[in-house]
PDB file of C-alpha atoms in Angstrom:
ATOM      1  CA  UNK U   1      52.868 130.842  65.459  1.00  0.00           C
ATOM      2  CA  UNK U   2      56.326 131.223  64.022  1.00  0.00           C
ATOM      3  CA  UNK U   3      56.012 127.930  62.123  1.00  0.00           C
ATOM      4  CA  UNK U   4      53.444 125.191  61.395  1.00  0.00           C
ATOM      5  CA  UNK U   5      54.389 121.657  60.352  1.00  0.00           C
ATOM      6  CA  UNK U   6      54.347 121.562  56.539  1.00  0.00           C
ATOM      7  CA  UNK U   7      51.942 124.567  56.695  1.00  0.00           C
ATOM      8  CA  UNK U   8      49.166 122.082  57.506  1.00  0.00           C
ATOM      9  CA  UNK U   9      45.991 123.376  59.180  1.00  0.00           C
ATOM     10  CA  UNK U  10      45.858 120.014  60.962  1.00  0.00           C
ATOM     11  CA  UNK U  11      48.856 121.191  63.054  1.00  0.00           C
ATOM     12  CA  UNK U  12      48.011 124.911  63.213  1.00  0.00           C
ATOM     13  CA  UNK U  13      48.521 127.132  66.241  1.00  0.00           C
ATOM     14  CA  UNK U  14      44.802 127.004  67.058  1.00  0.00           C
ATOM     15  CA  UNK U  15      45.185 123.278  67.807  1.00  0.00           C
ATOM     16  CA  UNK U  16      47.179 124.169  70.948  1.00  0.00           C
ATOM     17  CA  UNK U  17      44.314 126.178  72.435  1.00  0.00           C
ATOM     18  CA  UNK U  18      41.274 124.109  71.416  1.00  0.00           C
ATOM     19  CA  UNK U  19      40.951 122.083  74.647  1.00  0.00           C
ATOM     20  CA  UNK U  20      41.288 118.811  72.727  1.00  0.00           C
ATOM     21  CA  UNK U  21      44.240 116.618  73.809  1.00  0.00           C
ATOM     22  CA  UNK U  22      43.972 114.683  70.532  1.00  0.00           C
ATOM     23  CA  UNK U  23      45.117 117.729  68.500  1.00  0.00           C
ATOM     24  CA  UNK U  24      48.372 119.663  68.624  1.00  0.00           C
ATOM     25  CA  UNK U  25      50.406 122.527  67.239  1.00  0.00           C
ATOM     26  CA  UNK U  26      53.513 121.154  65.542  1.00  0.00           C
ATOM     27  CA  UNK U  27      56.513 122.703  63.830  1.00  0.00           C
ATOM     28  CA  UNK U  28      58.715 121.461  61.036  1.00  0.00           C
ATOM     29  CA  UNK U  29      61.330 118.808  61.835  1.00  0.00           C
ATOM     30  CA  UNK U  30      64.755 120.110  62.715  1.00  0.00           C
ATOM     31  CA  UNK U  31      63.627 123.398  64.245  1.00  0.00           C
ATOM     32  CA  UNK U  32      65.356 124.347  67.493  1.00  0.00           C
ATOM     33  CA  UNK U  33      63.385 127.555  68.150  1.00  0.00           C
ATOM     34  CA  UNK U  34      59.724 128.485  67.664  1.00  0.00           C
ATOM     35  CA  UNK U  35      56.947 130.474  69.315  1.00  0.00           C
ATOM     36  CA  UNK U  36      53.215 130.302  69.814  1.00  0.00           C
ATOM     37  CA  UNK U  37      51.292 133.493  70.598  1.00  0.00           C
ATOM     38  CA  UNK U  38      47.802 133.722  72.087  1.00  0.00           C
ATOM     39  CA  UNK U  39      45.741 136.928  71.970  1.00  0.00           C
ATOM     40  CA  UNK U  40      42.863 136.947  74.458  1.00  0.00           C
ATOM     41  CA  UNK U  41      41.243 139.975  72.778  1.00  0.00           C
ATOM     42  CA  UNK U  42      41.153 142.180  75.874  1.00  0.00           C
ATOM     43  CA  UNK U  43      43.328 142.450  78.971  1.00  0.00           C
ATOM     44  CA  UNK U  44      42.611 140.047  81.824  1.00  0.00           C
ATOM     45  CA  UNK U  45      44.443 138.960  84.967  1.00  0.00           C
ATOM     46  CA  UNK U  46      46.291 135.642  84.768  1.00  0.00           C
ATOM     47  CA  UNK U  47      47.993 133.712  87.564  1.00  0.00           C
ATOM     48  CA  UNK U  48      49.642 130.764  85.833  1.00  0.00           C
ATOM     49  CA  UNK U  49      50.222 128.632  82.771  1.00  0.00           C
ATOM     50  CA  UNK U  50      49.574 124.981  81.843  1.00  0.00           C
ATOM     51  CA  UNK U  51      51.357 123.316  78.905  1.00  0.00           C
ATOM     52  CA  UNK U  52      51.157 119.741  77.557  1.00  0.00           C
ATOM     53  CA  UNK U  53      53.979 118.396  75.389  1.00  0.00           C
ATOM     54  CA  UNK U  54      52.741 114.815  75.688  1.00  0.00           C
ATOM     55  CA  UNK U  55      52.970 113.756  72.025  1.00  0.00           C
ATOM     56  CA  UNK U  56      56.764 114.098  71.950  1.00  0.00           C
ATOM     57  CA  UNK U  57      57.569 114.940  75.569  1.00  0.00           C
ATOM     58  CA  UNK U  58      61.158 115.957  76.154  1.00  0.00           C
ATOM     59  CA  UNK U  59      61.898 117.798  72.926  1.00  0.00           C
ATOM     60  CA  UNK U  60      61.792 121.232  74.526  1.00  0.00           C
ATOM     61  CA  UNK U  61      64.986 122.071  76.421  1.00  0.00           C
ATOM     62  CA  UNK U  62      64.535 125.774  77.206  1.00  0.00           C
ATOM     63  CA  UNK U  63      61.506 128.070  77.075  1.00  0.00           C
ATOM     64  CA  UNK U  64      59.840 131.259  78.325  1.00  0.00           C
ATOM     65  CA  UNK U  65      56.242 132.349  78.768  1.00  0.00           C
ATOM     66  CA  UNK U  66      55.847 136.091  78.471  1.00  0.00           C
ATOM     67  CA  UNK U  67      53.360 138.880  78.029  1.00  0.00           C
ATOM     68  CA  UNK U  68      54.199 140.650  74.755  1.00  0.00           C
ATOM     69  CA  UNK U  69      51.723 143.533  74.817  1.00  0.00           C
ATOM     70  CA  UNK U  70      54.014 145.457  77.174  1.00  0.00           C
ATOM     71  CA  UNK U  71      57.363 146.956  76.165  1.00  0.00           C
ATOM     72  CA  UNK U  72      59.674 145.370  77.003  1.00  0.00           C
ATOM     73  CA  UNK U  73      57.947 141.987  77.089  1.00  0.00           C
ATOM     74  CA  UNK U  74      57.457 140.655  80.630  1.00  0.00           C
ATOM     75  CA  UNK U  75      58.780 137.124  81.264  1.00  0.00           C
ATOM     76  CA  UNK U  76      56.272 135.404  83.573  1.00  0.00           C
ATOM     77  CA  UNK U  77      58.068 132.080  83.828  1.00  0.00           C
ATOM     78  CA  UNK U  78      60.908 130.151  82.236  1.00  0.00           C
ATOM     79  CA  UNK U  79      62.117 126.588  82.314  1.00  0.00           C
ATOM     80  CA  UNK U  80      64.218 123.888  80.776  1.00  0.00           C
ATOM     81  CA  UNK U  81      61.632 121.158  80.211  1.00  0.00           C
ATOM     82  CA  UNK U  82      57.891 121.006  79.608  1.00  0.00           C
ATOM     83  CA  UNK U  83      57.333 117.253  79.571  1.00  0.00           C
ATOM     84  CA  UNK U  84      53.916 115.621  79.514  1.00  0.00           C
ATOM     85  CA  UNK U  85      52.319 118.185  81.821  1.00  0.00           C
ATOM     86  CA  UNK U  86      53.868 121.497  82.848  1.00  0.00           C
ATOM     87  CA  UNK U  87      52.171 123.756  85.350  1.00  0.00           C
ATOM     88  CA  UNK U  88      53.501 126.942  86.902  1.00  0.00           C
ATOM     89  CA  UNK U  89      51.833 129.607  88.992  1.00  0.00           C
ATOM     90  CA  UNK U  90      53.171 133.164  89.095  1.00  0.00           C
ATOM     91  CA  UNK U  91      52.240 136.513  90.604  1.00  0.00           C
ATOM     92  CA  UNK U  92      49.002 137.693  88.954  1.00  0.00           C
ATOM     93  CA  UNK U  93      49.679 139.725  85.813  1.00  0.00           C
ATOM     94  CA  UNK U  94      47.251 141.582  83.584  1.00  0.00           C
ATOM     95  CA  UNK U  95      47.788 141.302  79.854  1.00  0.00           C
ATOM     96  CA  UNK U  96      46.188 140.436  76.531  1.00  0.00           C
ATOM     97  CA  UNK U  97      48.874 138.748  74.362  1.00  0.00           C
ATOM     98  CA  UNK U  98      51.050 135.947  75.663  1.00  0.00           C
ATOM     99  CA  UNK U  99      53.851 134.093  73.939  1.00  0.00           C
ATOM    100  CA  UNK U 100      55.241 130.626  74.605  1.00  0.00           C
ATOM    101  CA  UNK U 101      58.749 130.867  73.206  1.00  0.00           C
ATOM    102  CA  UNK U 102      60.856 127.756  72.703  1.00  0.00           C
ATOM    103  CA  UNK U 103      64.470 128.878  72.935  1.00  0.00           C
ATOM    104  CA  UNK U 104      66.002 125.434  72.425  1.00  0.00           C
ATOM    105  CA  UNK U 105      64.584 122.078  71.345  1.00  0.00           C
ATOM    106  CA  UNK U 106      66.005 118.702  70.363  1.00  0.00           C
ATOM    107  CA  UNK U 107      63.697 118.662  67.322  1.00  0.00           C
ATOM    108  CA  UNK U 108      60.649 120.537  66.019  1.00  0.00           C
ATOM    109  CA  UNK U 109      58.567 121.571  69.056  1.00  0.00           C
ATOM    110  CA  UNK U 110      54.993 120.304  69.309  1.00  0.00           C
ATOM    111  CA  UNK U 111      52.409 121.250  71.954  1.00  0.00           C
ATOM    112  CA  UNK U 112      49.058 119.601  72.635  1.00  0.00           C
ATOM    113  CA  UNK U 113      47.688 122.344  74.884  1.00  0.00           C
ATOM    114  CA  UNK U 114      48.725 125.818  76.011  1.00  0.00           C
ATOM    115  CA  UNK U 115      46.553 127.568  78.580  1.00  0.00           C
ATOM    116  CA  UNK U 116      46.988 130.763  80.558  1.00  0.00           C
ATOM    117  CA  UNK U 117      45.180 130.408  83.907  1.00  0.00           C
ATOM    118  CA  UNK U 118      42.933 133.339  84.777  1.00  0.00           C
ATOM    119  CA  UNK U 119      42.608 134.880  88.221  1.00  0.00           C
ATOM    120  CA  UNK U 120      39.155 134.021  89.531  1.00  0.00           C
TER     121      UNK U 120
END
């Protein structure tokens, strides 16, 4: 992640991908931009993304989800709000590293869960 709230492991990037809605990745107060990157270790086909911003829903005002192991990075979806539960399907895409990039936020972004949805 580009930033972790007060460099605390309690709010580390891994908290956004642990499947536990009681934990979250958080960034320092006042940040308007930040990113969270997930490396799945080997390429796989994905068909969507699910994001939960429930703790402080509404902070994120513009974002992109993209595959960053291709050059140039491939934007898979973009939006203006995440809210409590964001879900978007897209054309299946094979990749290994994906980035959730907050391009504008009212305050330090915080995400409870980030999940790329695999093609079954």
